[in-house]
Amino acid sequence: MLTSHAEFTGGMGMNLARARRMASATAMVTLCGLLGTAPVAAQEEPASGALSASQVDDLSRLTETYLQTRANMVTNHPPTLRAARVAATSPMANQLEGEFKQLIAKGKRYKELDGGNTKAAVDITVTDTSLNGDTATLQVTEYTRLYLPFTAEEVSEGAPEYEEISLPHEVTFTQGADGAWLLASDKVEAGSGPTPSTQVSEPATGEGEADDAGGVPEEEEGAKEAPSSTDNLPGGDTGDGKPDNVDDGGQALRGYNYGKMVKYANKYWQNRNGHFRSYGNDCTNFISQAMDAGGWGAKGGSFIQRRSNKYWFYGPVQVMTSYTWAGAENWYWFAIKHSKRVKPLNNVYKLVSSDVLQADWDRNNNINHTMIVTKKFRGMPFLTYHTKDTHNMSMERIVDNHPRAWWYAHRT
């Protein structure tokens, strides 16, 4: 399956390939199938430590094509490993071969679960570049849409048209003697959320620790409610009935505006609201913002209340913000025990729009991640969250990707 870079260039680049074989003993390989383009050579002499404009354009194109192929792997009609090509270093080629096989398998599972992804569309934004010798580094944000198998009529009835992902990458390329750029690495920013559909890594489990979003509270809290079931609801029940927190006219009984919660999440799932700081693991900070938009009033506000789960407030600086605002475990105790602003649901498929879902990935009784439901269609909740930023991922896919997690579903 793997071929030398010289063989990959074919007749068009044969002279360069032969020269390179003679000039370099470094083994570079390509994974059959990814970037079907001729090697990209430097066309301008850049300043020291900087890429030229044409190099940035070329590397941006190569990066977008590479990420598009990753996304294509989880569609209903993925390319075969032989059908495309990516010029890569030997270690990267081996890594990609394994990851692509896993992504193809994930796409097949999605198809069995819910009809899968009909197509994928990827755009990128390059935020920074650098050059160190023959190594180029790009800081890139991937924006991917995975189109779901709903008809236009179903979308008009409330089904999501696609699942959206916004994901930061640090991509590096090395340049060979012939000027060809070879993909050397792709580092994805870690996050506490579910594994993105285009990735295979597991979520981080240290939510809030590195950036002090949450922490050990002053009080002992005791045992949590039992985790929510992921079994299908019995008797064809979809869980779509009118929730008990609204009246017959759809108005909130406790003064909360659930529509504003969902609207906020839809608006800021990818773009941050500049009125709030962001955290390294930003999931619970995002959910608190949505709850605040829907009418959750602050409780407390002084520095000495910060460590207590009995209070919930946002301050102008981090040390004046409660642990419950941005720490997933702390938020749980404020919301369900001390304020009773949510109540537990015994099954995740009872979640409706504006409800909140939390995850304990490794079942160690410490909640790692928080999400909000932004759509409910024919019994299926669709979740939105920060870190890693995702919009309208189905509950069924999240459970399938993380079958061992404990889930805590909350009616807001």
One Martini backbone bead per residue (centre of mass of N, CA, C, O) as a GRO file, in nm:
protein
  412
    1MET     BB    1   0.056   0.063  -0.020
    2LEU     BB    2   0.325   0.182   0.012
    3THR     BB    3   0.510   0.453  -0.131
    4SER     BB    4   0.726   0.627  -0.276
    5HIS     BB    5   0.768   0.949  -0.365
    6ALA     BB    6   0.884   0.892  -0.646
    7GLU     BB    7   0.644   0.717  -0.746
    8PHE     BB    8   0.414   0.930  -0.697
    9THR     BB    9   0.495   1.149  -0.923
   10GLY     BB   10   0.561   1.030  -1.179
   11GLY     BB   11   0.609   1.158  -1.491
   12MET     BB   12   0.597   1.463  -1.415
   13GLY     BB   13   0.828   1.398  -1.161
   14MET     BB   14   1.073   1.210  -1.240
   15ASN     BB   15   1.330   1.382  -1.231
   16LEU     BB   16   1.302   1.470  -0.939
   17ALA     BB   17   1.290   1.189  -0.817
   18ARG     BB   18   1.568   1.092  -0.908
   19ALA     BB   19   1.729   1.316  -0.772
   20ARG     BB   20   1.634   1.252  -0.486
   21ARG     BB   21   1.741   0.961  -0.462
   22MET     BB   22   2.038   1.066  -0.488
   23ALA     BB   23   2.032   1.302  -0.256
   24SER     BB   24   1.849   1.107  -0.064
   25ALA     BB   25   1.811   0.877   0.227
   26THR     BB   26   1.538   0.960   0.305
   27ALA     BB   27   1.243   0.818   0.414
   28MET     BB   28   0.957   0.864   0.208
   29VAL     BB   29   0.601   0.845   0.231
   30THR     BB   30   0.281   0.726   0.109
   31LEU     BB   31  -0.056   0.732   0.128
   32CYS     BB   32  -0.276   0.582  -0.046
   33GLY     BB   33  -0.505   0.855  -0.150
   34LEU     BB   34  -0.506   1.171  -0.077
   35LEU     BB   35  -0.296   1.381  -0.233
   36GLY     BB   36  -0.351   1.447  -0.579
   37THR     BB   37  -0.057   1.606  -0.604
   38ALA     BB   38   0.192   1.778  -0.678
   39PRO     BB   39   0.465   1.886  -0.572
   40VAL     BB   40   0.553   2.148  -0.353
   41ALA     BB   41   0.731   2.433  -0.430
   42ALA     BB   42   0.932   2.675  -0.375
   43GLN     BB   43   0.896   3.030  -0.505
   44GLU     BB   44   1.009   3.178  -0.247
   45GLU     BB   45   1.205   3.383  -0.045
   46PRO     BB   46   1.193   3.390   0.274
   47ALA     BB   47   1.200   3.493   0.564
   48SER     BB   48   1.320   3.440   0.852
   49GLY     BB   49   1.072   3.230   0.993
   50ALA     BB   50   0.910   3.250   0.712
   51LEU     BB   51   0.650   3.234   0.497
   52SER     BB   52   0.540   3.255   0.205
   53ALA     BB   53   0.259   3.320   0.038
   54SER     BB   54   0.272   3.068  -0.149
   55GLN     BB   55   0.321   2.863   0.077
   56VAL     BB   56   0.064   2.913   0.234
   57ASP     BB   57  -0.127   2.838   0.009
   58ASP     BB   58  -0.027   2.549  -0.038
   59LEU     BB   59  -0.057   2.443   0.258
   60SER     BB   60  -0.357   2.505   0.286
   61ARG     BB   61  -0.452   2.318   0.064
   62LEU     BB   62  -0.334   2.057   0.179
   63THR     BB   63  -0.486   2.069   0.449
   64GLU     BB   64  -0.777   2.074   0.342
   65THR     BB   65  -0.759   1.807   0.187
   66TYR     BB   66  -0.689   1.630   0.424
   67LEU     BB   67  -0.946   1.701   0.601
   68GLN     BB   68  -1.152   1.613   0.392
   69THR     BB   69  -1.069   1.315   0.394
   70ARG     BB   70  -1.134   1.256   0.682
   71ALA     BB   71  -1.438   1.322   0.652
   72ASN     BB   72  -1.498   1.113   0.424
   73MET     BB   73  -1.452   0.854   0.604
   74VAL     BB   74  -1.754   0.920   0.760
   75THR     BB   75  -1.906   0.835   0.521
   76ASN     BB   76  -2.098   0.631   0.308
   77HIS     BB   77  -1.847   0.708   0.083
   78PRO     BB   78  -1.552   0.618   0.116
   79PRO     BB   79  -1.243   0.621   0.052
   80THR     BB   80  -0.992   0.446  -0.039
   81LEU     BB   81  -0.660   0.394   0.032
   82ARG     BB   82  -0.604   0.384  -0.297
   83ALA     BB   83  -0.759   0.658  -0.407
   84ALA     BB   84  -0.541   0.823  -0.253
   85ARG     BB   85  -0.310   1.096  -0.145
   86VAL     BB   86  -0.025   1.133   0.086
   87ALA     BB   87   0.234   1.326   0.163
   88ALA     BB   88   0.459   1.154   0.388
   89THR     BB   89   0.593   1.052   0.642
   90SER     BB   90   0.636   0.750   0.766
   91PRO     BB   91   0.494   0.786   1.044
   92MET     BB   92   0.239   0.933   0.929
   93ALA     BB   93   0.143   0.716   0.737
   94ASN     BB   94   0.092   0.503   0.955
   95GLN     BB   95  -0.109   0.664   1.122
   96LEU     BB   96  -0.324   0.717   0.898
   97GLU     BB   97  -0.397   0.432   0.831
   98GLY     BB   98  -0.522   0.369   1.110
   99GLU     BB   99  -0.727   0.608   1.126
  100PHE     BB  100  -0.888   0.553   0.865
  101LYS     BB  101  -0.997   0.281   0.952
  102GLN     BB  102  -1.154   0.393   1.197
  103LEU     BB  103  -1.332   0.595   1.037
  104ILE     BB  104  -1.472   0.391   0.858
  105ALA     BB  105  -1.600   0.234   1.093
  106LYS     BB  106  -1.761   0.471   1.204
  107GLY     BB  107  -1.933   0.523   0.950
  108LYS     BB  108  -2.074   0.246   0.962
  109ARG     BB  109  -2.209   0.288   1.234
  110TYR     BB  110  -2.373   0.535   1.160
  111LYS     BB  111  -2.539   0.399   0.938
  112GLU     BB  112  -2.676   0.194   1.135
  113LEU     BB  113  -2.800   0.401   1.333
  114ASP     BB  114  -2.893   0.681   1.116
  115GLY     BB  115  -2.761   0.675   0.803
  116GLY     BB  116  -2.547   0.879   0.830
  117ASN     BB  117  -2.325   1.042   0.600
  118THR     BB  118  -2.363   1.190   0.289
  119LYS     BB  119  -2.157   1.432   0.357
  120ALA     BB  120  -1.865   1.657   0.328
  121ALA     BB  121  -1.751   1.984   0.465
  122VAL     BB  122  -1.442   2.179   0.431
  123ASP     BB  123  -1.291   2.435   0.628
  124ILE     BB  124  -1.030   2.686   0.670
  125THR     BB  125  -0.826   2.859   0.924
  126VAL     BB  126  -0.546   3.059   0.928
  127THR     BB  127  -0.362   3.192   1.219
  128ASP     BB  128  -0.065   3.057   1.175
  129THR     BB  129   0.294   3.082   1.094
  130SER     BB  130   0.602   2.881   1.037
  131LEU     BB  131   0.976   2.865   1.007
  132ASN     BB  132   1.210   2.576   1.054
  133GLY     BB  133   1.383   2.542   0.815
  134ASP     BB  134   1.213   2.249   0.683
  135THR     BB  135   0.976   2.349   0.884
  136ALA     BB  136   0.623   2.373   0.880
  137THR     BB  137   0.375   2.575   1.061
  138LEU     BB  138   0.019   2.535   1.128
  139GLN     BB  139  -0.254   2.723   1.238
  140VAL     BB  140  -0.575   2.558   1.258
  141THR     BB  141  -0.924   2.580   1.165
  142GLU     BB  142  -1.175   2.354   1.158
  143TYR     BB  143  -1.468   2.331   0.935
  144THR     BB  144  -1.738   2.095   0.974
  145ARG     BB  145  -1.978   1.920   0.766
  146LEU     BB  146  -2.222   1.667   0.846
  147TYR     BB  147  -2.450   1.519   0.655
  148LEU     BB  148  -2.771   1.428   0.703
  149PRO     BB  149  -3.050   1.192   0.630
  150PHE     BB  150  -3.237   1.441   0.570
  151THR     BB  151  -3.491   1.596   0.458
  152ALA     BB  152  -3.624   1.895   0.380
  153GLU     BB  153  -3.881   1.842   0.542
  154GLU     BB  154  -3.743   1.757   0.809
  155VAL     BB  155  -3.590   2.020   0.852
  156SER     BB  156  -3.852   2.196   0.865
  157GLU     BB  157  -3.942   2.019   1.134
  158GLY     BB  158  -3.630   2.010   1.301
  159ALA     BB  159  -3.403   1.890   1.168
  160PRO     BB  160  -3.081   1.846   1.123
  161GLU     BB  161  -2.868   1.888   0.855
  162TYR     BB  162  -2.606   1.903   1.051
  163GLU     BB  163  -2.291   1.842   1.171
  164GLU     BB  164  -2.071   2.042   1.374
  165ILE     BB  165  -1.714   2.142   1.349
  166SER     BB  166  -1.458   2.294   1.567
  167LEU     BB  167  -1.095   2.257   1.503
  168PRO     BB  168  -0.787   2.260   1.627
  169HIS     BB  169  -0.461   2.283   1.460
  170GLU     BB  170  -0.126   2.137   1.429
  171VAL     BB  171   0.062   2.164   1.134
  172THR     BB  172   0.322   1.971   0.975
  173PHE     BB  173   0.600   2.027   0.748
  174THR     BB  174   0.831   1.883   0.522
  175GLN     BB  175   1.124   1.951   0.322
  176GLY     BB  176   1.268   1.849   0.052
  177ALA     BB  177   1.509   1.863  -0.196
  178ASP     BB  178   1.261   1.916  -0.418
  179GLY     BB  179   1.029   2.091  -0.240
  180ALA     BB  180   0.855   1.889  -0.100
  181TRP     BB  181   0.572   1.846   0.092
  182LEU     BB  182   0.547   1.676   0.415
  183LEU     BB  183   0.354   1.524   0.625
  184ALA     BB  184   0.425   1.505   0.990
  185SER     BB  185   0.173   1.648   1.151
  186ASP     BB  186  -0.133   1.626   1.378
  187LYS     BB  187  -0.247   1.847   1.622
  188VAL     BB  188  -0.498   1.819   1.862
  189GLU     BB  189  -0.683   1.982   2.068
  190ALA     BB  190  -0.762   1.925   2.369
  191GLY     BB  191  -1.060   1.774   2.530
  192SER     BB  192  -1.362   1.694   2.723
  193GLY     BB  193  -1.513   1.595   2.492
  194PRO     BB  194  -1.628   1.431   2.260
  195THR     BB  195  -1.543   1.264   1.997
  196PRO     BB  196  -1.491   1.353   1.705
  197SER     BB  197  -1.584   1.230   1.400
  198THR     BB  198  -1.274   1.299   1.277
  199GLN     BB  199  -1.178   1.130   1.529
  200VAL     BB  200  -0.996   0.892   1.780
  201SER     BB  201  -0.970   1.019   2.039
  202GLU     BB  202  -0.983   1.071   2.369
  203PRO     BB  203  -1.101   1.228   2.624
  204ALA     BB  204  -1.052   1.437   2.862
  205THR     BB  205  -1.037   1.407   3.247
  206GLY     BB  206  -0.934   1.723   3.355
  207GLU     BB  207  -1.163   1.913   3.423
  208GLY     BB  208  -1.046   2.234   3.540
  209GLU     BB  209  -0.747   2.203   3.646
  210ALA     BB  210  -0.544   2.369   3.470
  211ASP     BB  211  -0.750   2.650   3.492
  212ASP     BB  212  -0.932   2.668   3.752
  213ALA     BB  213  -1.250   2.634   3.717
  214GLY     BB  214  -1.233   2.421   3.942
  215GLY     BB  215  -1.292   2.236   4.261
  216VAL     BB  216  -1.263   2.188   4.582
  217PRO     BB  217  -1.492   2.200   4.807
  218GLU     BB  218  -1.605   2.280   5.125
  219GLU     BB  219  -1.811   2.053   5.090
  220GLU     BB  220  -1.983   1.770   5.150
  221GLU     BB  221  -2.197   1.579   4.915
  222GLY     BB  222  -2.190   1.286   4.854
  223ALA     BB  223  -2.414   1.126   4.662
  224LYS     BB  224  -2.522   1.063   4.365
  225GLU     BB  225  -2.710   1.014   4.131
  226ALA     BB  226  -2.808   0.806   3.917
  227PRO     BB  227  -2.739   0.716   3.630
  228SER     BB  228  -2.835   0.739   3.313
  229SER     BB  229  -2.996   0.586   3.078
  230THR     BB  230  -2.946   0.425   2.731
  231ASP     BB  231  -3.208   0.314   2.680
  232ASN     BB  232  -3.469   0.254   2.521
  233LEU     BB  233  -3.773   0.351   2.510
  234PRO     BB  234  -4.068   0.236   2.580
  235GLY     BB  235  -4.323   0.186   2.351
  236GLY     BB  236  -4.216   0.429   2.155
  237ASP     BB  237  -4.104   0.638   2.325
  238THR     BB  238  -3.961   0.981   2.278
  239GLY     BB  239  -3.974   1.223   2.495
  240ASP     BB  240  -4.163   1.474   2.354
  241GLY     BB  241  -4.313   1.575   2.565
  242LYS     BB  242  -4.425   1.794   2.776
  243PRO     BB  243  -4.264   1.946   2.996
  244ASP     BB  244  -4.279   2.023   3.354
  245ASN     BB  245  -4.153   2.340   3.300
  246VAL     BB  246  -4.426   2.395   3.142
  247ASP     BB  247  -4.694   2.516   3.009
  248ASP     BB  248  -4.947   2.504   2.775
  249GLY     BB  249  -4.793   2.766   2.631
  250GLY     BB  250  -4.465   2.725   2.684
  251GLN     BB  251  -4.409   2.843   2.960
  252ALA     BB  252  -4.221   2.912   3.214
  253LEU     BB  253  -4.265   2.843   3.558
  254ARG     BB  254  -3.965   2.982   3.668
  255GLY     BB  255  -3.870   3.221   3.457
  256TYR     BB  256  -3.753   3.071   3.221
  257ASN     BB  257  -3.573   3.084   2.898
  258TYR     BB  258  -3.528   2.828   2.678
  259GLY     BB  259  -3.490   2.967   2.405
  260LYS     BB  260  -3.239   3.138   2.493
  261MET     BB  261  -3.052   2.906   2.549
  262VAL     BB  262  -3.048   2.790   2.260
  263LYS     BB  263  -2.973   3.047   2.108
  264TYR     BB  264  -2.699   3.082   2.244
  265ALA     BB  265  -2.574   2.811   2.157
  266ASN     BB  266  -2.604   2.859   1.849
  267LYS     BB  267  -2.425   3.123   1.845
  268TYR     BB  268  -2.163   3.013   2.056
  269TRP     BB  269  -2.031   2.734   1.975
  270GLN     BB  270  -1.782   2.882   1.814
  271ASN     BB  271  -1.824   3.176   1.902
  272ARG     BB  272  -1.718   3.389   2.126
  273ASN     BB  273  -1.808   3.569   2.404
  274GLY     BB  274  -1.654   3.869   2.497
  275HIS     BB  275  -1.790   3.890   2.796
  276PHE     BB  276  -1.622   3.624   2.827
  277ARG     BB  277  -1.422   3.403   2.936
  278SER     BB  278  -1.190   3.149   2.866
  279TYR     BB  279  -1.121   2.805   2.879
  280GLY     BB  280  -0.955   2.526   2.822
  281ASN     BB  281  -1.218   2.409   2.955
  282ASP     BB  282  -1.541   2.533   2.826
  283CYS     BB  283  -1.814   2.384   2.877
  284THR     BB  284  -1.939   2.506   3.148
  285ASN     BB  285  -1.917   2.800   3.079
  286PHE     BB  286  -2.116   2.779   2.840
  287ILE     BB  287  -2.362   2.675   3.001
  288SER     BB  288  -2.381   2.913   3.199
  289GLN     BB  289  -2.438   3.122   2.983
  290ALA     BB  290  -2.705   2.996   2.888
  291MET     BB  291  -2.849   3.010   3.161
  292ASP     BB  292  -2.821   3.315   3.192
  293ALA     BB  293  -2.985   3.385   2.932
  294GLY     BB  294  -3.249   3.222   3.068
  295GLY     BB  295  -3.244   3.338   3.399
  296TRP     BB  296  -3.016   3.274   3.572
  297GLY     BB  297  -2.931   3.372   3.870
  298ALA     BB  298  -2.724   3.489   4.077
  299LYS     BB  299  -2.527   3.339   4.350
  300GLY     BB  300  -2.365   3.554   4.490
  301GLY     BB  301  -1.999   3.712   4.475
  302SER     BB  302  -1.774   3.633   4.662
  303PHE     BB  303  -1.467   3.516   4.733
  304ILE     BB  304  -1.557   3.327   4.982
  305GLN     BB  305  -1.772   3.165   4.777
  306ARG     BB  306  -1.619   3.016   4.547
  307ARG     BB  307  -1.582   2.711   4.688
  308SER     BB  308  -1.890   2.692   4.688
  309ASN     BB  309  -2.175   2.502   4.576
  310LYS     BB  310  -2.400   2.725   4.672
  311TYR     BB  311  -2.273   2.893   4.435
  312TRP     BB  312  -2.337   3.129   4.141
  313PHE     BB  313  -2.080   3.309   3.958
  314TYR     BB  314  -1.964   3.600   3.779
  315GLY     BB  315  -1.650   3.758   3.727
  316PRO     BB  316  -1.402   3.983   3.621
  317VAL     BB  317  -1.240   3.754   3.758
  318GLN     BB  318  -1.150   3.439   3.835
  319VAL     BB  319  -1.137   3.482   4.159
  320MET     BB  320  -1.460   3.596   4.114
  321THR     BB  321  -1.537   3.292   4.040
  322SER     BB  322  -1.710   3.024   4.054
  323TYR     BB  323  -1.674   2.687   4.035
  324THR     BB  324  -1.973   2.640   3.922
  325TRP     BB  325  -1.941   2.784   3.644
  326ALA     BB  326  -1.670   2.591   3.515
  327GLY     BB  327  -1.728   2.328   3.682
  328ALA     BB  328  -1.874   2.031   3.640
  329GLU     BB  329  -1.896   1.916   3.927
  330ASN     BB  330  -1.993   2.176   4.064
  331TRP     BB  331  -2.247   2.228   3.894
  332TYR     BB  332  -2.407   1.985   3.977
  333TRP     BB  333  -2.447   2.063   4.283
  334PHE     BB  334  -2.589   2.326   4.241
  335ALA     BB  335  -2.824   2.241   4.046
  336ILE     BB  336  -2.938   1.973   4.215
  337LYS     BB  337  -2.904   2.059   4.532
  338HIS     BB  338  -2.885   2.376   4.616
  339SER     BB  339  -3.103   2.497   4.387
  340LYS     BB  340  -3.293   2.314   4.207
  341ARG     BB  341  -3.278   2.387   3.879
  342VAL     BB  342  -3.271   2.079   3.858
  343LYS     BB  343  -3.359   1.749   3.732
  344PRO     BB  344  -3.349   1.424   3.713
  345LEU     BB  345  -3.292   1.182   3.458
  346ASN     BB  346  -3.327   0.829   3.380
  347ASN     BB  347  -3.300   0.924   3.065
  348VAL     BB  348  -3.149   1.055   2.783
  349TYR     BB  349  -3.421   1.044   2.591
  350LYS     BB  350  -3.572   1.279   2.771
  351LEU     BB  351  -3.440   1.493   2.643
  352VAL     BB  352  -3.462   1.843   2.581
  353SER     BB  353  -3.464   2.144   2.499
  354SER     BB  354  -3.218   2.289   2.731
  355ASP     BB  355  -3.101   2.057   2.834
  356VAL     BB  356  -2.867   1.866   3.041
  357LEU     BB  357  -2.544   1.704   2.988
  358GLN     BB  358  -2.335   1.468   3.161
  359ALA     BB  359  -1.987   1.340   3.200
  360ASP     BB  360  -1.824   1.024   3.298
  361TRP     BB  361  -1.580   0.863   3.144
  362ASP     BB  362  -1.429   0.678   3.401
  363ARG     BB  363  -1.603   0.622   3.660
  364ASN     BB  364  -1.492   0.833   3.925
  365ASN     BB  365  -1.698   1.057   4.032
  366ASN     BB  366  -1.609   1.272   3.795
  367ILE     BB  367  -1.706   1.525   3.618
  368ASN     BB  368  -1.605   1.636   3.274
  369HIS     BB  369  -1.887   1.716   3.118
  370THR     BB  370  -2.089   1.969   2.926
  371MET     BB  371  -2.428   1.990   2.785
  372ILE     BB  372  -2.666   2.087   2.524
  373VAL     BB  373  -2.986   2.095   2.402
  374THR     BB  374  -3.086   2.203   2.056
  375LYS     BB  375  -3.237   1.928   1.976
  376LYS     BB  376  -3.557   1.751   1.892
  377PHE     BB  377  -3.601   1.443   1.693
  378ARG     BB  378  -3.778   1.177   1.709
  379GLY     BB  379  -3.629   1.117   2.009
  380MET     BB  380  -3.361   1.292   1.937
  381PRO     BB  381  -3.096   1.422   2.077
  382PHE     BB  382  -2.905   1.730   2.035
  383LEU     BB  383  -2.570   1.830   2.088
  384THR     BB  384  -2.396   2.108   2.255
  385TYR     BB  385  -2.042   2.227   2.260
  386HIS     BB  386  -1.742   2.267   2.424
  387THR     BB  387  -1.465   2.109   2.404
  388LYS     BB  388  -1.520   2.020   2.133
  389ASP     BB  389  -1.662   2.205   1.900
  390THR     BB  390  -2.022   2.138   1.886
  391HIS     BB  391  -2.312   2.082   1.660
  392ASN     BB  392  -2.549   1.858   1.660
  393MET     BB  393  -2.505   1.585   1.825
  394SER     BB  394  -2.600   1.280   1.869
  395MET     BB  395  -2.672   1.073   2.123
  396GLU     BB  396  -2.617   0.804   1.977
  397ARG     BB  397  -2.320   0.870   1.897
  398ILE     BB  398  -2.203   0.929   2.173
  399VAL     BB  399  -2.264   0.652   2.298
  400ASP     BB  400  -2.113   0.483   2.086
  401ASN     BB  401  -1.826   0.619   2.148
  402HIS     BB  402  -1.918   0.597   2.487
  403PRO     BB  403  -2.016   0.317   2.652
  404ARG     BB  404  -1.871   0.370   2.960
  405ALA     BB  405  -2.019   0.600   3.043
  406TRP     BB  406  -2.148   0.841   3.256
  407TRP     BB  407  -2.480   0.979   3.283
  408TYR     BB  408  -2.627   1.322   3.332
  409ALA     BB  409  -2.958   1.409   3.331
  410HIS     BB  410  -3.121   1.739   3.285
  411ARG     BB  411  -3.383   1.933   3.393
  412THR     BB  412  -3.423   2.291   3.351
   0.00000   0.00000   0.00000
